[in-house]
PDB file of C-alpha atoms in Angstrom:
ATOM      1  CA  UNK A   1      67.528  11.694 102.484  1.00  0.00           C
ATOM      2  CA  UNK A   2      70.696  11.300 104.562  1.00  0.00           C
ATOM      3  CA  UNK A   3      72.705  13.247 101.960  1.00  0.00           C
ATOM      4  CA  UNK A   4      70.163  16.078 101.911  1.00  0.00           C
ATOM      5  CA  UNK A   5      70.177  16.235 105.699  1.00  0.00           C
ATOM      6  CA  UNK A   6      73.991  16.410 105.764  1.00  0.00           C
ATOM      7  CA  UNK A   7      73.984  19.264 103.204  1.00  0.00           C
ATOM      8  CA  UNK A   8      71.544  21.247 105.333  1.00  0.00           C
ATOM      9  CA  UNK A   9      73.689  20.771 108.454  1.00  0.00           C
ATOM     10  CA  UNK A  10      76.832  21.872 106.552  1.00  0.00           C
ATOM     11  CA  UNK A  11      75.097  24.988 105.250  1.00  0.00           C
ATOM     12  CA  UNK A  12      73.907  25.917 108.749  1.00  0.00           C
ATOM     13  CA  UNK A  13      77.425  25.407 110.103  1.00  0.00           C
ATOM     14  CA  UNK A  14      78.916  27.698 107.441  1.00  0.00           C
ATOM     15  CA  UNK A  15      76.368  30.422 108.178  1.00  0.00           C
ATOM     16  CA  UNK A  16      77.063  30.208 111.917  1.00  0.00           C
ATOM     17  CA  UNK A  17      80.834  30.278 111.382  1.00  0.00           C
ATOM     18  CA  UNK A  18      80.664  33.252 109.017  1.00  0.00           C
ATOM     19  CA  UNK A  19      78.477  35.256 111.382  1.00  0.00           C
ATOM     20  CA  UNK A  20      80.880  34.667 114.241  1.00  0.00           C
ATOM     21  CA  UNK A  21      84.004  35.462 112.182  1.00  0.00           C
ATOM     22  CA  UNK A  22      85.886  38.627 113.219  1.00  0.00           C
ATOM     23  CA  UNK A  23      86.736  39.254 109.557  1.00  0.00           C
ATOM     24  CA  UNK A  24      83.043  39.330 108.658  1.00  0.00           C
ATOM     25  CA  UNK A  25      82.298  41.609 111.586  1.00  0.00           C
ATOM     26  CA  UNK A  26      85.060  44.068 110.652  1.00  0.00           C
ATOM     27  CA  UNK A  27      83.767  44.168 107.080  1.00  0.00           C
ATOM     28  CA  UNK A  28      80.680  45.928 108.413  1.00  0.00           C
ATOM     29  CA  UNK A  29      82.703  48.596 110.286  1.00  0.00           C
ATOM     30  CA  UNK A  30      83.443  52.142 109.083  1.00  0.00           C
ATOM     31  CA  UNK A  31      86.619  53.227 107.280  1.00  0.00           C
ATOM     32  CA  UNK A  32      89.035  55.824 108.673  1.00  0.00           C
ATOM     33  CA  UNK A  33      87.404  59.252 108.439  1.00  0.00           C
ATOM     34  CA  UNK A  34      83.968  57.802 107.706  1.00  0.00           C
ATOM     35  CA  UNK A  35      80.883  58.339 109.844  1.00  0.00           C
ATOM     36  CA  UNK A  36      80.297  55.985 112.744  1.00  0.00           C
ATOM     37  CA  UNK A  37      77.990  55.894 115.764  1.00  0.00           C
ATOM     38  CA  UNK A  38      79.842  55.831 119.049  1.00  0.00           C
ATOM     39  CA  UNK A  39      77.234  53.728 120.843  1.00  0.00           C
ATOM     40  CA  UNK A  40      76.916  50.890 118.313  1.00  0.00           C
ATOM     41  CA  UNK A  41      79.334  51.086 115.374  1.00  0.00           C
ATOM     42  CA  UNK A  42      82.948  50.061 115.046  1.00  0.00           C
ATOM     43  CA  UNK A  43      85.938  51.138 112.955  1.00  0.00           C
ATOM     44  CA  UNK A  44      87.721  48.755 110.586  1.00  0.00           C
ATOM     45  CA  UNK A  45      91.125  49.667 112.009  1.00  0.00           C
ATOM     46  CA  UNK A  46      89.961  49.143 115.572  1.00  0.00           C
ATOM     47  CA  UNK A  47      91.892  45.904 116.036  1.00  0.00           C
ATOM     48  CA  UNK A  48      95.214  47.153 114.597  1.00  0.00           C
ATOM     49  CA  UNK A  49      97.842  49.673 115.710  1.00  0.00           C
ATOM     50  CA  UNK A  50      97.548  52.562 115.406  1.00  0.00           C
ATOM     51  CA  UNK A  51      93.882  51.899 116.067  1.00  0.00           C
ATOM     52  CA  UNK A  52      90.840  53.874 114.921  1.00  0.00           C
ATOM     53  CA  UNK A  53      88.319  55.042 117.499  1.00  0.00           C
ATOM     54  CA  UNK A  54      84.792  56.310 116.862  1.00  0.00           C
ATOM     55  CA  UNK A  55      85.001  59.936 118.063  1.00  0.00           C
ATOM     56  CA  UNK A  56      82.242  62.602 118.286  1.00  0.00           C
ATOM     57  CA  UNK A  57      82.814  65.638 116.054  1.00  0.00           C
ATOM     58  CA  UNK A  58      79.649  67.297 117.357  1.00  0.00           C
ATOM     59  CA  UNK A  59      76.315  66.245 118.861  1.00  0.00           C
ATOM     60  CA  UNK A  60      75.084  65.028 115.480  1.00  0.00           C
ATOM     61  CA  UNK A  61      78.111  63.365 113.914  1.00  0.00           C
ATOM     62  CA  UNK A  62      80.961  60.973 114.820  1.00  0.00           C
ATOM     63  CA  UNK A  63      83.758  59.594 112.654  1.00  0.00           C
ATOM     64  CA  UNK A  64      86.529  56.982 112.775  1.00  0.00           C
ATOM     65  CA  UNK A  65      89.784  58.655 113.841  1.00  0.00           C
ATOM     66  CA  UNK A  66      93.255  57.100 113.924  1.00  0.00           C
ATOM     67  CA  UNK A  67      94.528  57.131 117.497  1.00  0.00           C
ATOM     68  CA  UNK A  68      98.331  57.008 117.601  1.00  0.00           C
ATOM     69  CA  UNK A  69     100.068  55.451 120.584  1.00  0.00           C
ATOM     70  CA  UNK A  70     102.551  58.344 120.566  1.00  0.00           C
ATOM     71  CA  UNK A  71     102.499  61.454 118.383  1.00  0.00           C
ATOM     72  CA  UNK A  72     105.481  62.324 116.204  1.00  0.00           C
ATOM     73  CA  UNK A  73     107.352  65.629 116.440  1.00  0.00           C
ATOM     74  CA  UNK A  74     105.209  68.585 115.315  1.00  0.00           C
ATOM     75  CA  UNK A  75     102.242  66.259 114.693  1.00  0.00           C
ATOM     76  CA  UNK A  76      98.759  66.335 116.210  1.00  0.00           C
ATOM     77  CA  UNK A  77      98.421  64.941 119.715  1.00  0.00           C
ATOM     78  CA  UNK A  78      94.872  66.023 120.614  1.00  0.00           C
ATOM     79  CA  UNK A  79      91.899  67.787 119.045  1.00  0.00           C
ATOM     80  CA  UNK A  80      88.189  68.395 118.898  1.00  0.00           C
ATOM     81  CA  UNK A  81      85.551  69.381 116.360  1.00  0.00           C
ATOM     82  CA  UNK A  82      86.626  68.547 112.802  1.00  0.00           C
ATOM     83  CA  UNK A  83      90.133  67.858 114.189  1.00  0.00           C
ATOM     84  CA  UNK A  84      88.824  65.491 116.891  1.00  0.00           C
ATOM     85  CA  UNK A  85      91.368  63.097 118.392  1.00  0.00           C
ATOM     86  CA  UNK A  86      91.850  61.719 121.893  1.00  0.00           C
ATOM     87  CA  UNK A  87      94.924  62.913 123.770  1.00  0.00           C
ATOM     88  CA  UNK A  88      97.875  60.673 122.892  1.00  0.00           C
ATOM     89  CA  UNK A  89      99.706  59.150 125.870  1.00  0.00           C
ATOM     90  CA  UNK A  90     103.027  60.658 124.859  1.00  0.00           C
ATOM     91  CA  UNK A  91     105.228  62.721 122.546  1.00  0.00           C
ATOM     92  CA  UNK A  92     108.872  61.865 121.839  1.00  0.00           C
ATOM     93  CA  UNK A  93     111.452  62.830 124.458  1.00  0.00           C
ATOM     94  CA  UNK A  94     111.913  66.581 124.700  1.00  0.00           C
ATOM     95  CA  UNK A  95     108.524  67.341 123.120  1.00  0.00           C
ATOM     96  CA  UNK A  96     105.207  68.056 124.784  1.00  0.00           C
ATOM     97  CA  UNK A  97     101.582  68.330 123.675  1.00  0.00           C
ATOM     98  CA  UNK A  98     100.676  72.014 123.387  1.00  0.00           C
ATOM     99  CA  UNK A  99      97.457  73.646 122.089  1.00  0.00           C
ATOM    100  CA  UNK A 100      97.922  75.590 118.856  1.00  0.00           C
ATOM    101  CA  UNK A 101      94.351  76.844 118.993  1.00  0.00           C
ATOM    102  CA  UNK A 102      91.029  75.855 120.551  1.00  0.00           C
ATOM    103  CA  UNK A 103      90.654  72.835 118.229  1.00  0.00           C
ATOM    104  CA  UNK A 104      94.158  71.503 117.614  1.00  0.00           C
ATOM    105  CA  UNK A 105      97.185  70.518 119.705  1.00  0.00           C
ATOM    106  CA  UNK A 106     100.527  69.131 118.545  1.00  0.00           C
ATOM    107  CA  UNK A 107     103.822  67.866 119.963  1.00  0.00           C
ATOM    108  CA  UNK A 108     106.235  70.816 120.127  1.00  0.00           C
ATOM    109  CA  UNK A 109     109.843  71.148 121.247  1.00  0.00           C
ATOM    110  CA  UNK A 110     109.659  71.908 124.961  1.00  0.00           C
ATOM    111  CA  UNK A 111     113.114  73.546 124.980  1.00  0.00           C
ATOM    112  CA  UNK A 112     112.582  75.769 121.939  1.00  0.00           C
ATOM    113  CA  UNK A 113     112.729  79.491 122.762  1.00  0.00           C
ATOM    114  CA  UNK A 114     109.418  81.305 122.841  1.00  0.00           C
ATOM    115  CA  UNK A 115     108.724  83.520 119.840  1.00  0.00           C
ATOM    116  CA  UNK A 116     109.471  87.195 120.458  1.00  0.00           C
ATOM    117  CA  UNK A 117     106.603  89.266 121.727  1.00  0.00           C
ATOM    118  CA  UNK A 118     104.931  91.346 119.020  1.00  0.00           C
ATOM    119  CA  UNK A 119     106.141  94.912 118.842  1.00  0.00           C
ATOM    120  CA  UNK A 120     103.941  97.802 119.858  1.00  0.00           C
ATOM    121  CA  UNK A 121     101.147  98.622 117.467  1.00  0.00           C
ATOM    122  CA  UNK A 122     101.746 101.833 115.530  1.00  0.00           C
ATOM    123  CA  UNK A 123      99.914 104.702 117.111  1.00  0.00           C
ATOM    124  CA  UNK A 124      99.995 106.894 113.996  1.00  0.00           C
ATOM    125  CA  UNK A 125      99.446 106.250 110.283  1.00  0.00           C
ATOM    126  CA  UNK A 126     102.104 106.705 107.606  1.00  0.00           C
ATOM    127  CA  UNK A 127     101.959 109.207 104.745  1.00  0.00           C
ATOM    128  CA  UNK A 128      99.021 108.239 102.504  1.00  0.00           C
ATOM    129  CA  UNK A 129      97.674 105.741 105.049  1.00  0.00           C
ATOM    130  CA  UNK A 130      94.182 105.751 106.513  1.00  0.00           C
ATOM    131  CA  UNK A 131      93.918 107.691 109.749  1.00  0.00           C
ATOM    132  CA  UNK A 132      90.161 107.882 110.374  1.00  0.00           C
ATOM    133  CA  UNK A 133      86.761 106.653 109.170  1.00  0.00           C
ATOM    134  CA  UNK A 134      83.694 104.638 110.263  1.00  0.00           C
ATOM    135  CA  UNK A 135      84.486 101.163 111.668  1.00  0.00           C
ATOM    136  CA  UNK A 136      88.177 102.110 111.678  1.00  0.00           C
ATOM    137  CA  UNK A 137      90.245 102.102 114.853  1.00  0.00           C
ATOM    138  CA  UNK A 138      91.015 105.789 114.914  1.00  0.00           C
ATOM    139  CA  UNK A 139      94.691 106.630 115.322  1.00  0.00           C
ATOM    140  CA  UNK A 140      94.090 110.361 115.048  1.00  0.00           C
ATOM    141  CA  UNK A 141      97.609 111.226 113.920  1.00  0.00           C
ATOM    142  CA  UNK A 142     100.225 110.697 111.202  1.00  0.00           C
ATOM    143  CA  UNK A 143     103.800 109.426 111.601  1.00  0.00           C
ATOM    144  CA  UNK A 144     105.340 112.095 109.368  1.00  0.00           C
ATOM    145  CA  UNK A 145     104.760 115.796 108.866  1.00  0.00           C
ATOM    146  CA  UNK A 146     101.601 114.933 106.935  1.00  0.00           C
ATOM    147  CA  UNK A 147      98.184 115.687 108.400  1.00  0.00           C
ATOM    148  CA  UNK A 148      94.987 113.607 108.701  1.00  0.00           C
ATOM    149  CA  UNK A 149      92.599 114.965 106.052  1.00  0.00           C
ATOM    150  CA  UNK A 150      89.014 113.957 105.218  1.00  0.00           C
ATOM    151  CA  UNK A 151      88.647 112.406 101.739  1.00  0.00           C
ATOM    152  CA  UNK A 152      84.937 111.617 102.149  1.00  0.00           C
ATOM    153  CA  UNK A 153      82.460 110.584 104.865  1.00  0.00           C
ATOM    154  CA  UNK A 154      83.937 107.075 104.930  1.00  0.00           C
ATOM    155  CA  UNK A 155      87.668 107.681 104.709  1.00  0.00           C
ATOM    156  CA  UNK A 156      90.451 110.003 105.904  1.00  0.00           C
ATOM    157  CA  UNK A 157      94.154 109.721 105.070  1.00  0.00           C
ATOM    158  CA  UNK A 158      97.510 111.244 105.992  1.00  0.00           C
ATOM    159  CA  UNK A 159      98.433 113.952 103.469  1.00  0.00           C
ATOM    160  CA  UNK A 160     101.791 115.682 103.064  1.00  0.00           C
ATOM    161  CA  UNK A 161     101.371 119.392 103.728  1.00  0.00           C
ATOM    162  CA  UNK A 162     104.183 121.377 102.043  1.00  0.00           C
ATOM    163  CA  UNK A 163     104.896 124.959 103.057  1.00  0.00           C
ATOM    164  CA  UNK A 164     105.456 126.126  99.467  1.00  0.00           C
ATOM    165  CA  UNK A 165     105.137 124.394  96.071  1.00  0.00           C
ATOM    166  CA  UNK A 166     106.473 124.982  92.566  1.00  0.00           C
ATOM    167  CA  UNK A 167     104.941 125.448  89.118  1.00  0.00           C
ATOM    168  CA  UNK A 168     102.021 123.128  88.264  1.00  0.00           C
ATOM    169  CA  UNK A 169     102.208 121.463  91.693  1.00  0.00           C
ATOM    170  CA  UNK A 170      99.123 120.787  93.795  1.00  0.00           C
ATOM    171  CA  UNK A 171      98.540 123.720  96.144  1.00  0.00           C
ATOM    172  CA  UNK A 172      95.026 122.953  97.423  1.00  0.00           C
ATOM    173  CA  UNK A 173      92.550 120.103  97.032  1.00  0.00           C
ATOM    174  CA  UNK A 174      89.569 118.116  98.233  1.00  0.00           C
ATOM    175  CA  UNK A 175      88.175 114.595  97.805  1.00  0.00           C
ATOM    176  CA  UNK A 176      90.734 112.218  96.257  1.00  0.00           C
ATOM    177  CA  UNK A 177      93.113 115.200  95.919  1.00  0.00           C
ATOM    178  CA  UNK A 178      92.630 116.490  99.450  1.00  0.00           C
ATOM    179  CA  UNK A 179      95.272 118.922 100.741  1.00  0.00           C
ATOM    180  CA  UNK A 180      95.049 122.103 102.790  1.00  0.00           C
ATOM    181  CA  UNK A 181      95.754 125.421 101.091  1.00  0.00           C
ATOM    182  CA  UNK A 182      99.536 125.904 100.948  1.00  0.00           C
ATOM    183  CA  UNK A 183     100.864 129.247 102.235  1.00  0.00           C
ATOM    184  CA  UNK A 184     102.587 130.057  98.928  1.00  0.00           C
ATOM    185  CA  UNK A 185     103.597 129.175  95.386  1.00  0.00           C
ATOM    186  CA  UNK A 186     106.965 130.178  93.907  1.00  0.00           C
ATOM    187  CA  UNK A 187     107.338 133.793  92.858  1.00  0.00           C
ATOM    188  CA  UNK A 188     105.484 134.681  89.656  1.00  0.00           C
ATOM    189  CA  UNK A 189     103.046 131.788  90.238  1.00  0.00           C
ATOM    190  CA  UNK A 190      99.514 131.823  91.625  1.00  0.00           C
ATOM    191  CA  UNK A 191      97.403 129.032  93.184  1.00  0.00           C
ATOM    192  CA  UNK A 192      94.387 128.781  90.861  1.00  0.00           C
ATOM    193  CA  UNK A 193      91.504 126.284  90.390  1.00  0.00           C
ATOM    194  CA  UNK A 194      92.499 123.654  87.832  1.00  0.00           C
ATOM    195  CA  UNK A 195      90.659 120.361  88.222  1.00  0.00           C
ATOM    196  CA  UNK A 196      87.229 119.897  89.773  1.00  0.00           C
ATOM    197  CA  UNK A 197      88.822 118.997  93.131  1.00  0.00           C
ATOM    198  CA  UNK A 198      92.263 120.598  92.987  1.00  0.00           C
ATOM    199  CA  UNK A 199      94.221 123.831  92.496  1.00  0.00           C
ATOM    200  CA  UNK A 200      97.741 124.206  91.083  1.00  0.00           C
ATOM    201  CA  UNK A 201     100.407 126.923  90.980  1.00  0.00           C
ATOM    202  CA  UNK A 202     100.310 128.488  87.488  1.00  0.00           C
ATOM    203  CA  UNK A 203     102.635 130.981  85.865  1.00  0.00           C
ATOM    204  CA  UNK A 204     101.243 134.387  84.920  1.00  0.00           C
ATOM    205  CA  UNK A 205      99.366 134.252  81.615  1.00  0.00           C
ATOM    206  CA  UNK A 206      98.537 130.537  81.902  1.00  0.00           C
ATOM    207  CA  UNK A 207      96.113 130.705  84.821  1.00  0.00           C
ATOM    208  CA  UNK A 208      93.095 129.581  82.763  1.00  0.00           C
ATOM    209  CA  UNK A 209      94.512 127.899  79.632  1.00  0.00           C
ATOM    210  CA  UNK A 210      96.494 124.720  78.943  1.00  0.00           C
ATOM    211  CA  UNK A 211      99.805 124.745  77.084  1.00  0.00           C
ATOM    212  CA  UNK A 212     100.906 122.154  74.515  1.00  0.00           C
ATOM    213  CA  UNK A 213     100.555 118.611  75.875  1.00  0.00           C
ATOM    214  CA  UNK A 214      98.741 119.652  79.057  1.00  0.00           C
ATOM    215  CA  UNK A 215      95.421 118.257  80.223  1.00  0.00           C
ATOM    216  CA  UNK A 216      92.499 120.402  79.077  1.00  0.00           C
ATOM    217  CA  UNK A 217      89.578 118.170  80.083  1.00  0.00           C
ATOM    218  CA  UNK A 218      89.024 115.154  82.322  1.00  0.00           C
ATOM    219  CA  UNK A 219      86.522 112.791  83.907  1.00  0.00           C
ATOM    220  CA  UNK A 220      86.460 110.385  86.858  1.00  0.00           C
ATOM    221  CA  UNK A 221      89.172 110.938  89.459  1.00  0.00           C
ATOM    222  CA  UNK A 222      90.919 113.420  87.139  1.00  0.00           C
ATOM    223  CA  UNK A 223      87.762 115.421  86.381  1.00  0.00           C
ATOM    224  CA  UNK A 224      88.300 118.982  85.219  1.00  0.00           C
ATOM    225  CA  UNK A 225      86.177 121.459  83.222  1.00  0.00           C
ATOM    226  CA  UNK A 226      87.069 122.080  79.581  1.00  0.00           C
ATOM    227  CA  UNK A 227      89.884 124.617  79.208  1.00  0.00           C
ATOM    228  CA  UNK A 228      91.029 126.570  76.182  1.00  0.00           C
ATOM    229  CA  UNK A 229      94.452 125.870  74.750  1.00  0.00           C
ATOM    230  CA  UNK A 230      96.966 128.705  75.168  1.00  0.00           C
ATOM    231  CA  UNK A 231      98.139 128.173  71.566  1.00  0.00           C
ATOM    232  CA  UNK A 232      95.246 129.047  69.219  1.00  0.00           C
ATOM    233  CA  UNK A 233      96.595 126.540  66.674  1.00  0.00           C
ATOM    234  CA  UNK A 234      95.843 123.669  69.080  1.00  0.00           C
ATOM    235  CA  UNK A 235      92.591 122.137  70.256  1.00  0.00           C
ATOM    236  CA  UNK A 236      91.604 119.856  73.136  1.00  0.00           C
ATOM    237  CA  UNK A 237      92.265 116.339  71.771  1.00  0.00           C
ATOM    238  CA  UNK A 238      90.921 113.138  73.389  1.00  0.00           C
ATOM    239  CA  UNK A 239      93.666 110.773  74.651  1.00  0.00           C
ATOM    240  CA  UNK A 240      91.378 108.318  76.468  1.00  0.00           C
ATOM    241  CA  UNK A 241      87.986 108.486  78.154  1.00  0.00           C
ATOM    242  CA  UNK A 242      89.534 109.976  81.305  1.00  0.00           C
ATOM    243  CA  UNK A 243      91.542 112.859  79.915  1.00  0.00           C
ATOM    244  CA  UNK A 244      92.196 115.097  76.908  1.00  0.00           C
ATOM    245  CA  UNK A 245      95.174 117.354  76.142  1.00  0.00           C
ATOM    246  CA  UNK A 246      96.034 120.365  74.005  1.00  0.00           C
ATOM    247  CA  UNK A 247      97.611 119.296  70.724  1.00  0.00           C
ATOM    248  CA  UNK A 248      97.405 119.573  66.958  1.00  0.00           C
ATOM    249  CA  UNK A 249      94.693 117.506  65.304  1.00  0.00           C
ATOM    250  CA  UNK A 250      96.905 114.509  64.409  1.00  0.00           C
ATOM    251  CA  UNK A 251      99.514 113.176  66.885  1.00  0.00           C
ATOM    252  CA  UNK A 252     102.908 112.093  65.559  1.00  0.00           C
ATOM    253  CA  UNK A 253     103.760 108.401  65.083  1.00  0.00           C
ATOM    254  CA  UNK A 254     106.168 108.620  68.015  1.00  0.00           C
ATOM    255  CA  UNK A 255     103.400 109.931  70.288  1.00  0.00           C
ATOM    256  CA  UNK A 256     101.055 107.061  69.407  1.00  0.00           C
ATOM    257  CA  UNK A 257     103.698 104.562  70.584  1.00  0.00           C
ATOM    258  CA  UNK A 258     103.939 106.120  74.048  1.00  0.00           C
ATOM    259  CA  UNK A 259     101.713 104.990  76.944  1.00  0.00           C
ATOM    260  CA  UNK A 260      98.735 107.275  77.563  1.00  0.00           C
ATOM    261  CA  UNK A 261     100.025 108.650  80.844  1.00  0.00           C
ATOM    262  CA  UNK A 262     103.380 109.606  79.265  1.00  0.00           C
ATOM    263  CA  UNK A 263     102.015 111.494  76.280  1.00  0.00           C
ATOM    264  CA  UNK A 264     101.161 114.666  78.156  1.00  0.00           C
ATOM    265  CA  UNK A 265     101.364 116.618  81.378  1.00  0.00           C
ATOM    266  CA  UNK A 266      98.596 116.782  83.943  1.00  0.00           C
ATOM    267  CA  UNK A 267      99.239 119.597  86.446  1.00  0.00           C
ATOM    268  CA  UNK A 268      98.404 118.568  89.997  1.00  0.00           C
ATOM    269  CA  UNK A 269      98.628 114.810  89.241  1.00  0.00           C
ATOM    270  CA  UNK A 270     101.654 112.503  89.485  1.00  0.00           C
ATOM    271  CA  UNK A 271     100.902 111.350  85.951  1.00  0.00           C
ATOM    272  CA  UNK A 272      98.082 111.538  83.442  1.00  0.00           C
ATOM    273  CA  UNK A 273      95.301 108.916  83.704  1.00  0.00           C
ATOM    274  CA  UNK A 274      95.712 105.654  81.787  1.00  0.00           C
ATOM    275  CA  UNK A 275      92.927 103.692  80.095  1.00  0.00           C
ATOM    276  CA  UNK A 276      91.803 102.384  83.504  1.00  0.00           C
ATOM    277  CA  UNK A 277      91.612 105.872  84.998  1.00  0.00           C
ATOM    278  CA  UNK A 278      94.666 105.496  87.283  1.00  0.00           C
ATOM    279  CA  UNK A 279      96.306 108.853  87.866  1.00  0.00           C
ATOM    280  CA  UNK A 280      97.929 108.658  91.339  1.00  0.00           C
TER     281      UNK A 280
END
């Protein structure tokens, strides 16, 4: 009986000692970055340096955050929200705690020169740039000699407005090809409708037909009605789903090795459309 009584006393002593042990208590605390409750919980690193403190991220959530005694250069020195951290007592000499934004501050060089002030915002758009449209801060002008032209109800852009243009050049357009009517083409050329949305300067005799290699039909952004080929020996041959050109029935081997946009000429466009419909 005495042995049994001694065993019970020893067991009770061990339980009491374990419960009172700081090691056992810390084992029940939260890890760095883990959720804690500021009123009741503790952080495992609370007894060491740098210590963790239980900090509120918002009204519903708190977490264990490492609280440095002093913050290193260019490192956080205070924060809130997801970046919560109490203000550190100090930065290294020559540095001070400065807010980077509403949620985060760091130790920055107090003697470093301030960044230069941003330059003035451009008041006009560049050639090809947007100059008007819904939900767009209207600039109302263009930097160059181009003019602000309406592409559609959602978008306007700065368009170069030449005084005169040469053979096969754009002389008037709308939509994606928008441009005001130019005052003139070169001598012996006339501004005639070519694509669905654009006119070009054509030489006399070729106002309504396409010569060898020229676009004779198109869809998408390069849409144009079917045109006859000027050479009766040629027909309108499909190059890709966006454009066709005047050619003999079978292209040469050399032609098949060239990229789509290089195989022909597309008056009024910078180049003929590729397989993706890009024409510029």
